[in-house]
Structure formats: structure tokens, C-alpha cells
XYZ file of C-alpha atoms in Angstrom:
708
model
C 197.920 2.506 35.152
C 198.768 6.113 34.393
C 198.615 8.572 37.290
C 196.577 11.682 36.473
C 196.927 15.107 38.017
C 194.005 17.050 39.456
C 193.537 19.050 36.215
C 192.984 15.927 34.140
C 190.519 14.130 36.423
C 186.807 14.512 35.749
C 184.398 13.022 38.304
C 180.847 12.543 37.070
C 177.774 11.003 38.638
C 175.032 9.468 36.481
C 171.629 10.379 37.891
C 168.026 9.869 36.865
C 164.704 8.216 37.551
C 164.390 4.413 37.265
C 164.709 3.125 33.684
C 166.270 6.357 32.403
C 169.289 4.384 31.166
C 172.103 5.223 33.576
C 173.608 1.738 33.711
C 173.332 1.360 29.925
C 175.097 4.702 29.426
C 177.905 3.771 31.814
C 178.406 0.509 29.890
C 178.498 2.396 26.601
C 181.016 4.921 27.926
C 183.367 2.133 29.023
C 182.966 0.506 25.622
C 183.632 3.761 23.751
C 186.832 4.261 25.764
C 188.027 0.730 25.093
C 187.876 -0.332 28.766
C 185.604 -3.225 27.729
C 185.430 -4.967 24.344
C 181.748 -5.888 24.477
C 178.771 -4.122 25.999
C 176.595 -5.963 28.474
C 172.909 -5.279 29.048
C 170.684 -4.986 32.118
C 168.390 -7.664 30.676
C 171.266 -10.159 30.274
C 172.616 -9.287 33.751
C 176.161 -8.829 32.536
C 176.872 -5.115 32.897
C 180.003 -3.921 34.683
C 177.959 -1.643 36.941
C 175.070 -3.809 38.168
C 177.031 -6.822 39.384
C 175.439 -7.644 42.743
C 173.166 -10.669 42.998
C 170.324 -8.549 44.397
C 170.606 -6.211 41.382
C 170.366 -9.168 39.015
C 167.286 -10.417 40.862
C 165.552 -7.045 40.619
C 166.937 -5.788 37.266
C 167.544 -2.441 39.002
C 170.563 -0.699 40.474
C 170.648 -0.972 44.259
C 174.161 0.309 44.946
C 176.127 3.243 43.586
C 178.953 1.722 41.532
C 182.258 3.396 40.712
C 183.780 2.995 37.242
C 186.384 4.809 35.187
C 187.386 5.545 31.614
C 190.474 7.095 30.052
C 189.554 9.374 27.183
C 191.923 11.657 25.271
C 194.443 12.216 28.105
C 191.701 12.615 30.700
C 190.524 10.201 33.341
C 186.757 10.180 33.844
C 185.583 8.632 37.122
C 181.951 7.583 36.788
C 179.512 6.710 39.568
C 176.377 4.950 38.345
C 173.612 5.471 40.905
C 170.243 3.807 41.653
C 167.108 5.562 40.465
C 164.786 4.335 43.198
C 164.054 6.646 46.124
C 164.689 3.780 48.573
C 168.410 4.086 47.845
C 168.653 7.870 47.925
C 171.575 7.650 50.374
C 173.708 6.055 47.638
C 172.736 8.932 45.345
C 173.400 11.774 47.789
C 176.872 10.610 48.798
C 177.786 10.172 45.120
C 176.598 13.682 44.266
C 178.665 15.022 47.117
C 182.025 13.689 45.874
C 181.516 14.145 42.138
C 182.260 17.366 40.287
C 179.647 17.168 37.515
C 176.152 15.664 37.578
C 174.896 14.027 34.375
C 171.128 13.952 34.792
C 169.422 11.551 32.397
C 165.893 12.263 31.221
C 163.823 9.523 29.626
C 162.704 11.045 26.304
C 159.331 9.335 26.726
C 158.581 10.802 30.177
C 160.669 13.978 30.549
C 161.218 15.153 34.098
C 159.682 12.559 36.415
C 158.985 12.934 40.128
C 162.025 10.748 40.857
C 164.128 13.138 38.788
C 162.884 16.065 40.836
C 163.844 14.356 44.085
C 167.394 13.865 42.804
C 167.544 17.415 41.486
C 166.859 18.776 44.963
C 170.237 17.405 46.074
C 172.123 18.429 42.924
C 170.816 21.947 43.447
C 171.646 21.875 47.166
C 175.299 21.069 46.430
C 175.370 23.487 43.431
C 176.959 20.862 41.210
C 177.674 21.678 37.547
C 175.004 19.793 35.617
C 174.645 18.233 32.181
C 171.219 17.065 31.013
C 171.146 14.047 28.699
C 167.851 13.270 26.988
C 168.114 9.507 26.494
C 166.071 6.883 24.610
C 165.443 9.148 21.637
C 165.097 5.947 19.586
C 161.780 4.985 21.229
C 158.363 5.463 19.595
C 157.076 7.892 22.240
C 160.247 10.023 22.386
C 159.516 13.741 22.687
C 162.677 15.839 22.971
C 160.883 19.200 23.032
C 158.593 18.152 25.879
C 161.553 16.828 27.870
C 163.325 20.180 27.478
C 160.153 22.104 28.388
C 159.776 19.962 31.518
C 163.407 20.627 32.420
C 162.958 24.398 32.031
C 159.822 24.261 34.163
C 161.559 22.410 36.992
C 165.223 23.449 36.712
C 164.737 26.982 35.358
C 166.148 28.900 32.401
C 169.680 27.667 33.007
C 168.613 24.716 30.813
C 170.510 25.332 27.535
C 170.093 23.196 24.415
C 173.466 22.076 23.012
C 172.076 19.452 20.645
C 168.717 18.426 19.250
C 167.587 15.281 17.384
C 166.790 15.406 13.690
C 164.623 12.303 13.548
C 163.641 11.108 17.013
C 161.663 7.898 17.217
C 162.254 4.409 15.876
C 164.550 5.653 13.098
C 166.642 7.996 15.258
C 170.219 8.297 13.984
C 171.083 12.005 13.649
C 171.874 14.916 15.980
C 172.558 18.563 15.257
C 175.306 19.908 17.510
C 174.935 23.627 18.188
C 178.445 24.112 19.577
C 180.163 22.801 16.445
C 177.226 23.611 14.123
C 177.504 20.153 12.604
C 175.115 17.292 12.044
C 176.256 13.915 13.357
C 174.737 10.904 11.616
C 175.349 7.534 13.246
C 175.706 4.151 11.575
C 173.004 1.565 12.197
C 174.869 -0.038 15.090
C 175.984 3.278 16.602
C 179.549 4.271 17.337
C 181.565 6.906 15.506
C 179.249 9.271 13.575
C 179.628 10.847 10.161
C 180.020 14.645 10.271
C 177.723 16.402 7.808
C 176.599 19.964 7.070
C 173.330 21.011 8.674
C 170.488 20.361 6.195
C 168.810 23.410 4.681
C 165.478 22.559 6.315
C 167.153 22.633 9.754
C 169.411 25.639 9.184
C 167.027 28.307 10.515
C 166.238 26.390 13.728
C 169.891 25.514 14.277
C 171.042 29.112 13.875
C 168.332 30.366 16.238
C 169.349 27.872 18.923
C 173.054 28.526 18.286
C 172.521 32.250 18.859
C 170.699 31.476 22.128
C 173.658 29.305 23.147
C 176.125 32.094 22.316
C 174.156 34.614 24.379
C 173.957 32.180 27.291
C 177.719 31.581 27.189
C 178.536 35.296 26.893
C 176.375 36.459 29.793
C 178.459 34.491 32.307
C 181.667 36.510 31.816
C 182.253 40.258 31.250
C 185.163 39.700 28.848
C 183.141 37.272 26.738
C 180.216 39.684 26.752
C 182.458 42.440 25.375
C 183.770 40.132 22.651
C 180.215 39.124 21.779
C 179.150 42.769 21.414
C 182.260 43.468 19.383
C 182.066 40.517 16.953
C 178.407 39.575 17.177
C 179.459 35.976 17.863
C 181.879 33.764 19.825
C 184.210 31.147 18.412
C 184.154 27.538 19.607
C 186.842 27.968 22.285
C 185.133 31.071 23.657
C 181.839 29.188 23.738
C 183.427 26.352 25.718
C 184.876 28.821 28.204
C 181.556 30.625 28.661
C 179.683 27.355 29.133
C 182.223 26.140 31.701
C 181.956 29.408 33.654
C 178.164 29.135 33.511
C 178.249 25.517 34.732
C 180.470 26.486 37.666
C 178.042 29.289 38.540
C 175.119 26.839 38.264
C 173.661 29.049 35.521
C 174.098 26.819 32.452
C 172.817 23.230 32.208
C 173.794 21.973 28.715
C 171.357 19.529 27.066
C 172.671 16.557 25.047
C 170.946 13.876 22.947
C 171.446 10.140 23.443
C 170.477 6.655 22.586
C 172.727 4.901 25.083
C 171.335 1.527 24.049
C 172.386 2.085 20.411
C 175.622 3.927 21.292
C 174.539 7.174 19.661
C 175.749 10.433 21.207
C 177.813 8.990 24.067
C 181.165 9.800 22.437
C 180.200 13.429 21.922
C 179.034 13.624 25.548
C 182.370 12.207 26.736
C 184.236 14.702 24.584
C 182.282 17.538 26.198
C 183.049 16.172 29.665
C 186.753 16.155 28.761
C 186.834 19.597 27.180
C 184.315 21.599 29.193
C 183.109 19.936 32.410
C 185.054 21.296 35.423
C 187.952 19.271 36.772
C 188.382 18.536 40.472
C 190.877 21.406 40.724
C 188.376 23.911 39.299
C 185.654 23.134 41.830
C 185.220 25.073 45.100
C 187.365 23.603 47.908
C 185.915 21.185 50.439
C 184.921 22.491 53.865
C 185.745 21.011 57.271
C 183.439 20.751 60.258
C 185.132 23.865 61.640
C 184.385 25.873 58.489
C 187.920 25.947 57.079
C 188.513 25.133 53.399
C 190.753 22.420 51.942
C 192.101 23.149 48.421
C 192.369 20.296 45.929
C 196.177 20.366 46.022
C 198.351 17.261 45.452
C 201.135 18.975 47.400
C 198.895 19.485 50.436
C 198.588 17.227 53.503
C 197.145 13.768 52.687
C 193.383 13.686 53.297
C 190.625 11.440 52.011
C 186.859 11.372 52.618
C 184.967 8.064 52.821
C 181.692 8.433 50.909
C 180.648 4.776 50.778
C 181.382 1.514 52.569
C 180.249 -1.911 51.443
C 180.599 -5.389 52.903
C 181.414 -7.823 50.075
C 181.238 -11.623 50.468
C 184.680 -13.287 50.539
C 186.403 -9.898 50.461
C 185.368 -7.946 53.533
C 184.721 -4.251 53.870
C 185.413 -2.003 50.890
C 185.836 1.714 51.589
C 185.307 4.109 48.680
C 186.847 7.555 48.995
C 187.716 10.783 47.281
C 191.206 12.192 47.775
C 190.568 15.704 49.065
C 194.189 16.803 49.367
C 197.714 15.463 48.941
C 198.708 12.082 47.539
C 197.667 8.732 48.997
C 199.999 5.739 48.816
C 199.836 2.175 50.199
C 201.465 1.844 53.600
C 200.389 5.291 54.810
C 199.046 5.618 58.349
C 196.279 8.204 58.601
C 194.265 9.458 61.555
C 190.498 9.026 61.773
C 189.497 11.960 63.976
C 185.927 10.715 64.335
C 187.070 7.622 66.222
C 190.469 9.001 67.201
C 192.107 5.897 65.733
C 194.881 5.321 63.212
C 194.278 3.345 60.027
C 196.895 1.862 57.708
C 196.172 2.000 53.972
C 197.189 -1.484 52.844
C 196.205 -1.383 49.168
C 194.793 1.160 46.711
C 192.397 0.332 43.885
C 190.508 1.912 41.033
C 187.184 0.051 40.919
C 185.208 -0.878 37.820
C 182.230 -2.622 39.337
C 183.480 -5.796 40.978
C 186.866 -5.495 39.241
C 189.602 -3.728 41.190
C 192.796 -2.452 39.588
C 195.824 -1.937 41.839
C 197.425 1.511 41.695
C 200.549 2.892 43.333
C 199.062 6.247 44.282
C 195.996 8.476 43.995
C 196.268 12.240 43.927
C 193.970 15.046 45.038
C 190.690 14.984 43.153
C 190.760 11.266 42.339
C 188.352 8.551 43.480
C 189.424 5.091 44.632
C 188.868 2.389 47.215
C 190.739 0.345 49.782
C 190.160 -2.794 51.861
C 189.645 -3.725 55.494
C 189.725 -0.431 57.357
C 188.868 -1.429 60.918
C 187.133 1.596 62.427
C 186.382 3.814 59.445
C 182.962 4.077 57.810
C 180.850 6.330 55.589
C 181.279 10.062 56.327
C 184.634 9.569 58.078
C 187.808 11.458 57.181
C 191.294 9.944 57.163
C 194.072 12.510 57.147
C 197.588 13.350 58.149
C 197.958 14.094 61.870
C 198.634 17.748 61.030
C 195.126 18.062 59.554
C 192.849 20.300 61.639
C 189.317 18.885 61.364
C 187.252 16.248 59.519
C 185.592 17.063 56.207
C 181.974 18.179 56.726
C 179.815 15.025 56.579
C 177.024 14.287 54.132
C 173.599 15.021 55.649
C 171.255 12.141 54.872
C 167.425 12.280 54.848
C 165.332 10.920 57.691
C 163.723 7.468 57.178
C 160.143 7.042 55.964
C 159.133 3.507 56.971
C 159.934 1.160 59.830
C 159.712 -2.472 60.826
C 160.529 -4.550 63.908
C 163.195 -7.208 63.452
C 164.163 -10.393 65.325
C 166.781 -13.052 64.698
C 165.163 -16.434 63.993
C 167.704 -17.984 66.345
C 167.510 -16.294 69.747
C 171.185 -17.091 70.289
C 171.948 -14.598 67.499
C 170.326 -11.615 69.273
C 173.601 -10.091 70.399
C 175.266 -10.750 67.055
C 172.281 -9.208 65.256
C 172.716 -5.996 67.239
C 176.378 -5.826 66.249
C 175.661 -6.503 62.584
C 172.843 -3.951 62.421
C 175.098 -1.323 63.985
C 177.730 -2.079 61.354
C 175.190 -1.889 58.515
C 174.044 1.494 59.837
C 177.640 2.726 59.797
C 177.843 1.631 56.165
C 174.397 3.001 55.253
C 173.457 6.016 57.406
C 169.988 6.188 55.805
C 169.133 2.981 57.679
C 168.589 3.718 61.369
C 168.566 1.062 64.074
C 166.537 1.739 67.228
C 166.599 -0.415 70.330
C 163.255 0.818 71.667
C 162.794 0.170 75.371
C 159.279 1.578 75.356
C 158.024 -0.762 72.637
C 160.385 -3.606 73.612
C 161.399 -4.040 69.960
C 164.433 -3.597 67.748
C 163.189 -1.320 64.980
C 164.712 -0.676 61.563
C 163.908 2.674 59.980
C 164.453 2.856 56.218
C 163.703 4.906 53.125
C 161.104 2.450 51.825
C 159.933 -1.157 51.894
C 162.489 -2.143 49.257
C 165.285 -0.576 51.311
C 164.267 -2.739 54.282
C 163.924 -5.877 52.144
C 167.407 -5.391 50.708
C 168.703 -5.029 54.270
C 167.099 -8.361 55.156
C 168.631 -9.872 52.014
C 172.050 -8.656 53.148
C 171.576 -10.124 56.627
C 170.542 -13.499 55.258
C 172.915 -13.773 52.277
C 176.025 -11.875 53.332
C 175.957 -12.282 57.129
C 174.153 -15.678 57.025
C 171.680 -14.622 59.703
C 167.978 -15.429 59.045
C 165.634 -12.808 60.501
C 161.917 -12.111 60.659
C 160.208 -8.761 60.194
C 157.196 -7.791 62.310
C 155.007 -4.701 62.284
C 156.588 -2.081 64.522
C 154.419 -1.159 67.476
C 153.015 2.352 67.771
C 154.245 4.558 70.653
C 150.795 5.480 71.939
C 150.294 7.841 74.865
C 147.574 7.792 77.526
C 145.891 10.692 79.280
C 142.522 11.619 80.814
C 139.615 13.917 79.917
C 138.019 14.684 83.307
C 138.920 14.831 87.046
C 138.534 11.796 89.283
C 139.069 10.876 92.950
C 140.355 7.586 94.294
C 141.933 6.084 97.375
C 143.842 2.918 98.036
C 144.875 1.191 101.241
C 147.884 -1.079 101.074
C 148.001 -3.441 104.036
C 150.169 -6.518 104.393
C 150.849 -8.563 107.505
C 152.884 -11.740 107.271
C 154.630 -11.981 110.639
C 157.064 -9.431 111.952
C 156.928 -5.893 110.607
C 154.011 -5.334 108.217
C 153.237 -2.848 105.479
C 150.635 -0.114 105.698
C 149.895 2.976 103.676
C 146.702 4.682 102.569
C 146.527 7.443 99.938
C 143.668 9.697 98.806
C 144.313 11.618 95.614
C 142.685 13.575 92.824
C 143.814 13.499 89.205
C 142.957 16.033 86.481
C 143.911 16.649 82.867
C 146.876 19.050 82.871
C 147.330 21.853 80.339
C 149.578 24.869 80.194
C 148.085 27.805 82.113
C 145.418 25.782 83.929
C 143.997 27.490 87.069
C 145.326 26.571 90.539
C 143.636 23.873 92.599
C 140.746 25.358 94.610
C 139.280 22.641 96.832
C 142.528 21.748 98.622
C 145.364 23.790 100.076
C 148.519 23.173 98.076
C 151.553 23.050 100.366
C 154.100 22.137 97.724
C 154.157 21.529 93.940
C 156.618 19.561 91.863
C 156.552 19.772 88.054
C 158.081 16.778 86.291
C 158.834 17.160 82.548
C 158.427 13.667 81.121
C 161.074 12.124 78.882
C 158.368 10.880 76.521
C 156.674 14.274 76.228
C 154.150 16.177 78.291
C 154.254 16.831 82.023
C 153.251 15.535 85.453
C 152.314 18.134 88.082
C 152.375 16.679 91.616
C 150.675 18.616 94.435
C 151.188 17.918 98.126
C 147.916 18.926 99.785
C 148.370 17.000 103.052
C 147.366 18.916 106.192
C 147.480 17.892 109.815
C 150.219 15.332 109.326
C 147.920 12.620 107.922
C 150.927 11.399 105.916
C 154.466 12.236 106.924
C 156.178 14.414 104.328
C 158.992 11.860 104.005
C 156.530 9.472 102.305
C 155.466 11.945 99.574
C 158.456 11.116 97.289
C 157.476 7.441 97.495
C 153.911 8.254 96.438
C 155.305 10.270 93.518
C 157.572 7.351 92.599
C 154.582 4.992 92.569
C 152.605 7.365 90.330
C 155.577 7.697 87.968
C 155.977 3.915 87.697
C 152.339 3.521 86.696
C 152.727 6.393 84.193
C 155.502 4.404 82.512
C 153.060 1.571 81.938
C 149.642 3.147 81.610
C 146.489 1.393 82.835
C 144.795 1.472 79.431
C 147.301 -0.126 77.026
C 150.621 -0.127 78.892
C 151.711 3.028 77.030
C 153.330 6.088 78.601
C 150.939 8.466 80.402
C 151.270 12.238 80.006
C 149.754 15.601 80.955
C 148.167 14.884 84.338
C 147.942 16.830 87.595
C 147.948 14.648 90.722
C 146.955 16.113 94.093
C 147.475 13.985 97.233
C 145.041 15.434 99.793
C 144.643 12.788 102.530
C 145.789 9.427 103.787
C 146.706 7.337 106.787
C 149.889 5.849 108.142
C 150.900 3.434 110.886
C 153.592 4.331 113.434
C 155.343 0.962 112.916
C 154.227 -0.619 109.638
C 154.316 2.427 107.315
C 157.328 2.637 105.054
C 158.368 3.827 101.591
C 157.326 0.678 99.747
C 153.859 0.790 101.323
C 153.177 4.340 100.144
C 154.726 3.692 96.732
C 152.274 0.813 96.181
C 149.331 2.795 97.611
C 150.135 5.778 95.372
C 150.475 3.573 92.287
C 147.182 1.752 92.851
C 145.225 4.881 93.787
C 146.475 6.509 90.563
C 145.424 3.427 88.562
C 141.915 3.408 90.026
C 141.442 7.152 89.537
C 142.716 6.887 85.941
C 140.009 4.406 84.948
C 137.340 6.774 86.329
C 138.734 9.880 84.597
C 137.528 9.159 81.030
C 140.887 7.768 79.864
C 141.972 8.786 76.390
C 144.480 7.011 74.180
C 146.604 9.326 72.020
C 148.392 8.355 68.808
C 151.255 10.049 66.963
C 150.024 11.929 63.907
C 152.233 13.064 61.035
C 151.980 15.892 58.526
C 152.194 14.234 55.125
C 152.832 15.829 51.736
C 152.380 13.913 48.462
C 153.518 15.408 45.140
C 152.425 13.733 41.909
C 151.009 14.382 38.421
C 147.435 15.641 38.274
C 146.041 12.386 36.816
C 147.054 10.522 39.980
C 145.282 12.785 42.441
C 142.112 10.677 42.597
C 144.018 7.517 43.533
C 146.110 9.365 46.122
C 143.050 10.989 47.722
C 141.322 7.611 47.875
C 144.309 5.981 49.615
C 144.627 8.828 52.105
C 140.958 8.811 53.062
C 140.889 5.020 53.428
C 143.699 5.276 55.992
C 142.178 7.802 58.403
C 144.016 10.755 56.866
C 142.539 14.236 57.059
C 143.202 16.357 53.959
C 144.490 19.753 55.107
C 145.199 21.431 51.785
C 146.103 21.238 48.098
C 148.580 23.211 46.044
C 150.526 23.167 42.777
C 154.303 23.079 42.399
C 156.193 23.089 39.090
C 153.198 21.640 37.271
C 152.525 18.927 39.858
C 149.725 18.631 42.380
C 150.601 18.661 46.081
C 148.226 17.139 48.632
C 148.758 17.864 52.318
C 147.228 15.635 54.968
C 147.429 14.545 58.588
C 147.950 10.799 58.929
C 148.177 8.579 62.042
C 151.479 6.729 62.352
C 149.541 3.467 62.624
C 148.583 3.927 58.958
C 151.779 5.559 57.737
C 153.973 2.556 56.886
C 151.233 0.893 54.831
C 150.342 4.215 53.227
C 153.827 4.770 51.812
C 153.690 1.377 50.108
C 150.143 1.958 48.845
C 150.976 5.360 47.375
C 154.031 3.946 45.647
C 151.869 1.205 44.101
C 149.048 3.414 42.836
C 151.451 5.988 41.373
C 154.012 3.489 39.977
C 156.620 5.187 42.136
C 155.982 8.592 40.564
C 154.783 10.285 43.750
C 157.178 12.097 46.047
C 155.999 11.606 49.629
C 157.443 13.089 52.789
C 156.216 13.221 56.363
C 157.045 14.890 59.650
C 155.764 14.304 63.174
C 153.051 16.821 64.038
C 151.378 15.955 67.354
C 149.644 13.389 69.518
C 145.906 13.250 68.816
C 142.989 11.238 70.285
C 142.448 7.734 68.906
C 138.898 7.015 67.630
C 136.776 5.297 70.331
C 136.401 1.985 68.478
C 140.170 1.675 67.981
C 140.829 2.649 71.616
C 138.412 -0.022 72.800
C 140.049 -2.670 70.614
C 143.585 -1.796 71.761
C 142.556 -1.686 75.423
C 140.856 -5.091 75.192
C 143.912 -6.590 73.493
C 146.156 -5.251 76.271
C 143.865 -6.562 79.006
C 143.797 -9.977 77.334
C 147.611 -10.074 77.136
C 147.923 -9.079 80.799
C 145.597 -11.851 81.983
C 147.326 -14.600 79.989
């Protein structure tokens, strides 16, 4: 295979909402370039991109897949990404390493909520962007609406480069405003016939062409002068102005497609070759220390791992972008994250499941290798002279969670190891070994993300598992003061145990007044690891309890606060004042006062109007106006409190406060009622009181478990 330099490598990522046609377009591009002789389809499960068994089962992309074409002396690396929000990690890492984003819009739906979610990351990384309005051959196609939606969401950088002549079932013609030519495609697509623009389209075409010229000219002072001088720009000047505008994130060219019928894909590929920025023209990568790394094949060897994948019968595949230098098999490179050395055994260019051996990959190129031992997603491999790792991709926080157990208890340790490895491959999946809840909890981007993880465990790692609802990290506190005492006395021959403690407990809050009824000799404030505070007052006078036993009383109180009397949850925000007690000159010891303190605290707690607290999250749901009724109904049926409503880019935004106990089910419910068109995010807000009937139920369940 030919080796390309950094000026002739174009890296593009195909993005879009589900069913926008990304996989179909990637198949068509490979066909147009002659990489494949026959196009597969998603329905027939024979595309180059969607090759995993789970993707065939679901008829949806689950993984980002790397492909390549060679087109007119240029190499185009393509990454076809999933459209579902559950797999947003695959999308973000692909955006990060590619140089141009091709954002597909379904001509029937325009800019969908899923599209907006993806756009947030394209905009964050300031990637040059091409918009491709696809499926113009469908009955409900509406090119103008799709463009209007794009302008509304993406702004006035949206610039029409082409428009359809006859969208709908008979679609076969495009007017190209750069070349001022009409392309008419044969019935089966492919190479179009070039025709003059029809008279009835001339006025519209010239108006849009002039807008394109102005947009290209305004991005460069020299081009602006030429435009004023000549009143126009030639084709080469237009290309230059558009490229400058794309690099500045101020021009988003719009193209027309029917990827299914192979109409418009060749023209899009030609534009990518001629205009889209190469790897060498993009801003340099940045290290964790803030230094820049130019895309220079003569620089020190450095590659960035953007994706790792465990493949059956193959092992771990590591996909990377060459940031600097030239990578060859046999090289030994340092992984600074793990401070280990890795040997590059083989180099490949991947086209789905097919891997083509290459002798080298230069700066700007994308490839993969096999069986790196200690290198995962977000790691950098570089020459030992390299200063710092490439800045990692920042992934979003998870949205849903589930508890997981191996069906075979003997696999518990192995399950922990496998889950840790899967997390290293997919950083959007978090694994939590929660001591408080006594569960292993998986946190994912959605229910489908978690189900695919289970599929991987069972089909790739051959480890059957069961999912359970994750427990809620409740907290316990009190609403009023209470007094209690407890005498611990034990005599079983020899030295006995004796300790008696009198104490008062009160709800603690910041700035509360000092204790009045007892003299406080000493106060210890204990910030609790699980949130809140314990304030412990020593109010003993007259030596009723020796001061050396006070730490034991505190220890007893703390132990009971780690397993609250109400539901076994952590206790928080309480002031404890020990004001009296008794001891024995022989039988009193630390264990006696620890037990007495613990039991006195328990008894006082039950008398102090105990209150169970639950974690509550701020939730924000963004969706089209017609879906607001269904969303409101779901929120209110799950104990959510609506806190506000707003509009954003033509969508409705509902803000609410939702208990975590309802959150996991709510995400799934909202996805169902909105057909996945709602964008939902949440953030922890506070701990709030649980309704009395739910508190009673949870307390009774805990008591029943304790007595079994």
C-alpha cells in the first residue's frame, strides 16, 4: 500500500443521529473509490463498517469503525460512528482524532436532538465541518427545512454549496454552486452527467452562488480585496476562501446526498480531497503540560490511542493517530501513563474487520496495532525524548447504573479484572466497588450501553452475569433533640465489663447556637466521608466518666453512624453531647464504653424523629414542543418536581428535581416516549427528606432483613 505524507491525508468522521445514513455513506464511499466491488446494506448485514454480531442483531452501529479510501492521490481515513447517545464515547474520541466532521442530516427530520448532542462536541473541538443532507430521495424530504434547522442550531456559518432540483421519490439532480453546474445522476447512481443550470433555476443558483462568494471572501483580507476588485472569485479562490473559513469554524458547507442510491457521494469526496483541511493544516496537538506537537513526519515518534477493542480470537486492538514522526513495526515506545515500554509488533490500516499490513505510518495518519499489554484508550506512546502525554479526551459522566454479579461466585475476582479492563477500553463505562451499598455497580450512558456491556461479558469473555437494581445511598438524620442512656454490664467470670453513658443528640446545622443546659468542656468536629458532620461534645463534670473513655464513646457513636438505626444507611448532621455516666474501678474499659455509647446513640436516635434522606438530582430534558406533555407526565409520575421551563434553539427545556430512586427508570421512560429524541442530563443537587410512606416501607424492609 502506498505511503502518504501528511499533506495528502484527510481524516473525516461521519456523524449524525440514528438512521441518518452514516454506514450507508461509508459503504458508498468505499465503492466509489474501488476499495469494494459491491455495496452491502445495513438490512442485509453485510456492510464493511457494521461487522460486529451485536450490530447485526440491533441493525445499528455500536462501535466506531475505521475505514479508508484512496481517491485522486489522497488517502481519506473514515471513521463511521454510532448515532445513539449510549455510545457517545465512541463518537467523542473519533471527533477528537479526525480533522473534518461530516455531519449527516436526515432530509426528512433536519436537525434532530441527537444531532445537537453530537454538535456540542464538534463545536467544542472546533473541527472543520461539512453538512450533508442525506435521503433526498425519500417522500418527506425537505432540504430547505433541514438547512433552516441547521442555521438555527449551528448559526450563520451554514453555507449552501449544493441544492436539489427534484427532491423526493424522483430525486436525481443537484445544482453545484461552486462549479455552477447541474449534476444529473443515472437511475442507479454513480457518475453524473454535467449539464448547464436550467433557466428556471438560474436566478436562485446565481443568488446562492453570490452568497457563497461573499462567505468565502470574508474569511481572508486578500480574497476580500480581489472580490471588491473583480466583483467575483474564481473556483480556486472560492476553494481557498472556503478552506480558510472551515479552519476558522466560520463556514460549514452544505452538500446533497442520496447515499443509498449513490448520488452525490463522489462530489463530496472530491470536495474532501480538494478543500477539507489535511492533518498538516490543522492546529497542533497539545500535551498535558500545555506544549504543542506539530504534525511533522520528521519529529519524534508519537501516537495517541483513541480506541481499544477486545476482538474474539484476535485479542486487543489499539486504534491510534500518529501525532508526530513515523511509526514502524519493531519500535519500542514509552507509555508515560503507566511508565512502561511497549513494542509495536505489527501495523495495520483497518477497513472494518479487515486489516491491511503496512510498513509505516506517518504523522497525521490513522492505524491500529495488536496486543499492547498496558496501553489503553487515552494513552500516549512516544519516543523517550518526548516530554508529556497528549492531552486526554474528556468523556461525559454516566447517566444510568446497575448492580452486577457473576452467576458463578467463583468468577467474582475474574469479573472485577474484566470490568476494569473494559473500563480502560471504554472510559464512559465506570465500575464502582461500593462498600457502602455492598454492590459492584456499573455506570453507563444508557440502558443499551449496559446491555451491550453484558453482551460483551457473556459472548467475548464467556462470563454469564446478572444485573440487579443498584441500591440507593440513603442518608439518615434526626428532626428533634432526644435523651437516652445505656448501661453495658457483662460478668462471665474474671474481669467483667461495665460502662454507662448518658447523652443528648440534636439535629446539627451550620451556625447552630451553643449547648445551654450542659457545660461543654471539649468539642470535636468530625467531617464525615459520606457528607455532613458529627459534632461531639464532652460535657462530663465531676469525673463521672474518665476522660480516657471519651474516645471510645465517640468510636461507638461513629460505628452506629456507619450503619444507621433506621435502614442501615450512613447517618449525618448530628450533635452528640455526653453529659453523664458511670464507671467501675475494675470492670470499666474501652470496649464497655464503646458499646454503651453505640447503644445509647441508637436508642436516642429512634426517639429523635428520625428522617431518611435520599439523593436528589437536577434534571434537564430538551425535546420538541409536541413531546412536552409526555415528558411532563413521566416526570410527575416519578416524584419529580418541575422547577422551570425554557426554550433553546427552537426546543423546549424542562427543568426538574428528581430522586435518584426514580432516575434510572426515568431515563428509559423518557427515551421511550420521545423515541430517543430527547436530550436528558442530570447532576447531583442535594439530599432531601424521603416521603413518610416510603421511609416507613424502607425501614420495615430493613428491620425484616435484620431479624432473618
